[in-house]
């Protein structure tokens, strides 16, 4: 059997990771400014993380949601306290798409409606509802195209209010910092007026924090820079540092009903131990603040290059976009094969930086030197 060939791959086989670096099978070291799509939050192979996950695996790795799992309760309590959402409820699942599926389902249950407003250039996942609210026709199959969604420009509040006044909106789903969309950020005025309009017209506001959340922006959630409090928050990626896990944070205005939502693997013992270890490290090493400080430093260093190929540097914390006047693909290839640096990309012209939250100023200096050579 062959693999189903849907991924354009670099000709590199990564076999080891430590901190913000990875190594290939030939022993070549790479600086990791991508963290596997923003998944590696506390660094590769963090000793506390590996210890906690190993200890849990030696006890029990999995049992179903038919019995109590006190690790889930502990995770809910700690995540609520750290994030500032102690009064919310937690539903644990396995991937970002699954978190958004359940968030949209809850919104429809609550409102009785089926229409959703989403941003142009948004990305929310590749499964049924999640892909339908993703603004990329190339990955939406006919079976997913059910005409539930209207895509609107980010920060054009008049367009959003106009749609909300028509009624019948179940949910508004928003990335406060768009990842795949090119590191575009919602403005404070837009976000606050949108949150008010959702309340006024009875739509559920969902903040998709799958890529921009969990400390990456320099606050625990990116929407906390904007002074809003969504009805539902979805998280994944950095929540368990590479172990498949995601979650839905749900306002107390929602009343749970037995059987309404469900999952086989979500919130299993091993996943919870990984997520708890991540919170341990984030607190002990002050990683949210580190993301803010080092992210600001890195953006200033890149701007300081004054390279004529760089059009704009934008972002928040350690979620950074470098928009080029030229195509990003050859630059990214030179970074990997010549400078031994992993980055991400958005569209044709943007390099996307999503390093572990343990990234340092010294590493930022090293990256900027290599970036200049690649440019």
mmCIF file of N, CA, C and O in Angstrom, residues 95-102 104 123-134 139-140 144:
data_model
loop_
_atom_site.group_PDB
_atom_site.id
_atom_site.type_symbol
_atom_site.label_atom_id
_atom_site.label_comp_id
_atom_site.label_asym_id
_atom_site.label_seq_id
_atom_site.Cartn_x
_atom_site.Cartn_y
_atom_site.Cartn_z
ATOM 1 N N UNK A 95 -9.178 17.326 17.521
ATOM 2 C CA UNK A 95 -8.544 18.143 16.485
ATOM 3 C C UNK A 95 -9.260 19.476 16.388
ATOM 4 O O UNK A 95 -10.393 19.629 16.853
ATOM 5 N N UNK A 96 -8.601 20.424 15.736
ATOM 6 C CA UNK A 96 -9.206 21.737 15.581
ATOM 7 C C UNK A 96 -10.509 21.698 14.811
ATOM 8 O O UNK A 96 -11.483 22.354 15.182
ATOM 9 N N UNK A 97 -10.525 20.923 13.730
ATOM 10 C CA UNK A 97 -11.755 20.805 12.947
ATOM 11 C C UNK A 97 -12.892 20.249 13.799
ATOM 12 O O UNK A 97 -14.028 20.734 13.729
ATOM 13 N N UNK A 98 -12.584 19.255 14.613
ATOM 14 C CA UNK A 98 -13.620 18.648 15.460
ATOM 15 C C UNK A 98 -14.125 19.642 16.504
ATOM 16 O O UNK A 98 -15.324 19.670 16.820
ATOM 17 N N UNK A 99 -13.229 20.459 17.027
ATOM 18 C CA UNK A 99 -13.657 21.492 17.976
ATOM 19 C C UNK A 99 -14.618 22.465 17.307
ATOM 20 O O UNK A 99 -15.664 22.825 17.872
ATOM 21 N N UNK A 100 -14.283 22.899 16.085
ATOM 22 C CA UNK A 100 -15.166 23.834 15.384
ATOM 23 C C UNK A 100 -16.483 23.187 14.978
ATOM 24 O O UNK A 100 -17.535 23.843 15.000
ATOM 25 N N UNK A 101 -16.457 21.919 14.597
ATOM 26 C CA UNK A 101 -17.704 21.205 14.296
ATOM 27 C C UNK A 101 -18.659 21.266 15.495
ATOM 28 O O UNK A 101 -19.849 21.560 15.359
ATOM 29 N N UNK A 102 -18.133 20.971 16.671
ATOM 30 C CA UNK A 102 -18.969 20.940 17.871
ATOM 31 C C UNK A 102 -19.419 22.338 18.278
ATOM 32 O O UNK A 102 -20.543 22.518 18.766
ATOM 33 N N UNK A 104 -20.024 24.866 16.217
ATOM 34 C CA UNK A 104 -21.093 25.240 15.290
ATOM 35 C C UNK A 104 -22.375 24.466 15.577
ATOM 36 O O UNK A 104 -23.477 25.012 15.478
ATOM 37 N N UNK A 123 -9.749 30.082 7.672
ATOM 38 C CA UNK A 123 -9.515 28.633 7.683
ATOM 39 C C UNK A 123 -9.958 28.092 9.036
ATOM 40 O O UNK A 123 -9.469 28.529 10.074
ATOM 41 N N UNK A 124 -10.871 27.102 9.008
ATOM 42 C CA UNK A 124 -11.405 26.540 10.247
ATOM 43 C C UNK A 124 -11.365 25.015 10.283
ATOM 44 O O UNK A 124 -11.857 24.414 11.242
ATOM 45 N N UNK A 125 -10.801 24.371 9.256
ATOM 46 C CA UNK A 125 -10.711 22.922 9.260
ATOM 47 C C UNK A 125 -11.150 22.323 7.936
ATOM 48 O O UNK A 125 -11.576 23.027 7.019
ATOM 49 N N UNK A 126 -11.073 20.990 7.847
ATOM 50 C CA UNK A 126 -11.320 20.306 6.577
ATOM 51 C C UNK A 126 -12.477 19.316 6.628
ATOM 52 O O UNK A 126 -12.715 18.612 5.647
ATOM 53 N N UNK A 127 -13.188 19.231 7.742
ATOM 54 C CA UNK A 127 -14.324 18.328 7.823
ATOM 55 C C UNK A 127 -15.614 19.087 7.523
ATOM 56 O O UNK A 127 -15.604 20.287 7.266
ATOM 57 N N UNK A 128 -16.737 18.420 7.605
ATOM 58 C CA UNK A 128 -18.022 18.860 7.072
ATOM 59 C C UNK A 128 -18.346 20.341 7.287
ATOM 60 O O UNK A 128 -18.252 21.166 6.377
ATOM 61 N N UNK A 129 -18.765 20.731 8.494
ATOM 62 C CA UNK A 129 -19.100 22.130 8.765
ATOM 63 C C UNK A 129 -17.858 23.005 8.799
ATOM 64 O O UNK A 129 -17.875 24.148 8.338
ATOM 65 N N UNK A 130 -16.769 22.468 9.352
ATOM 66 C CA UNK A 130 -15.543 23.267 9.472
ATOM 67 C C UNK A 130 -15.025 23.695 8.107
ATOM 68 O O UNK A 130 -14.570 24.835 7.931
ATOM 69 N N UNK A 131 -15.090 22.811 7.134
ATOM 70 C CA UNK A 131 -14.610 23.182 5.800
ATOM 71 C C UNK A 131 -15.616 24.088 5.097
ATOM 72 O O UNK A 131 -15.232 24.931 4.282
ATOM 73 N N UNK A 132 -16.893 23.951 5.410
ATOM 74 C CA UNK A 132 -17.891 24.824 4.782
ATOM 75 C C UNK A 132 -17.707 26.275 5.208
ATOM 76 O O UNK A 132 -17.968 27.199 4.429
ATOM 77 N N UNK A 133 -17.232 26.511 6.443
ATOM 78 C CA UNK A 133 -16.989 27.882 6.902
ATOM 79 C C UNK A 133 -15.564 28.340 6.604
ATOM 80 O O UNK A 133 -15.150 29.410 7.043
ATOM 81 N N UNK A 134 -14.806 27.518 5.859
ATOM 82 C CA UNK A 134 -13.461 27.866 5.407
ATOM 83 C C UNK A 134 -13.542 28.450 4.006
ATOM 84 O O UNK A 134 -14.166 27.869 3.120
ATOM 85 N N UNK A 139 -11.034 23.123 -1.489
ATOM 86 C CA UNK A 139 -11.101 21.993 -0.555
ATOM 87 C C UNK A 139 -12.529 21.717 -0.079
ATOM 88 O O UNK A 139 -12.738 20.895 0.808
ATOM 89 N N UNK A 140 -13.501 22.402 -0.687
ATOM 90 C CA UNK A 140 -14.902 22.180 -0.335
ATOM 91 C C UNK A 140 -15.543 21.293 -1.401
ATOM 92 O O UNK A 140 -15.741 21.713 -2.552
ATOM 93 N N UNK A 144 -20.091 19.138 0.865
ATOM 94 C CA UNK A 144 -19.887 20.116 1.937
ATOM 95 C C UNK A 144 -20.510 21.472 1.637
ATOM 96 O O UNK A 144 -20.649 22.302 2.527
#
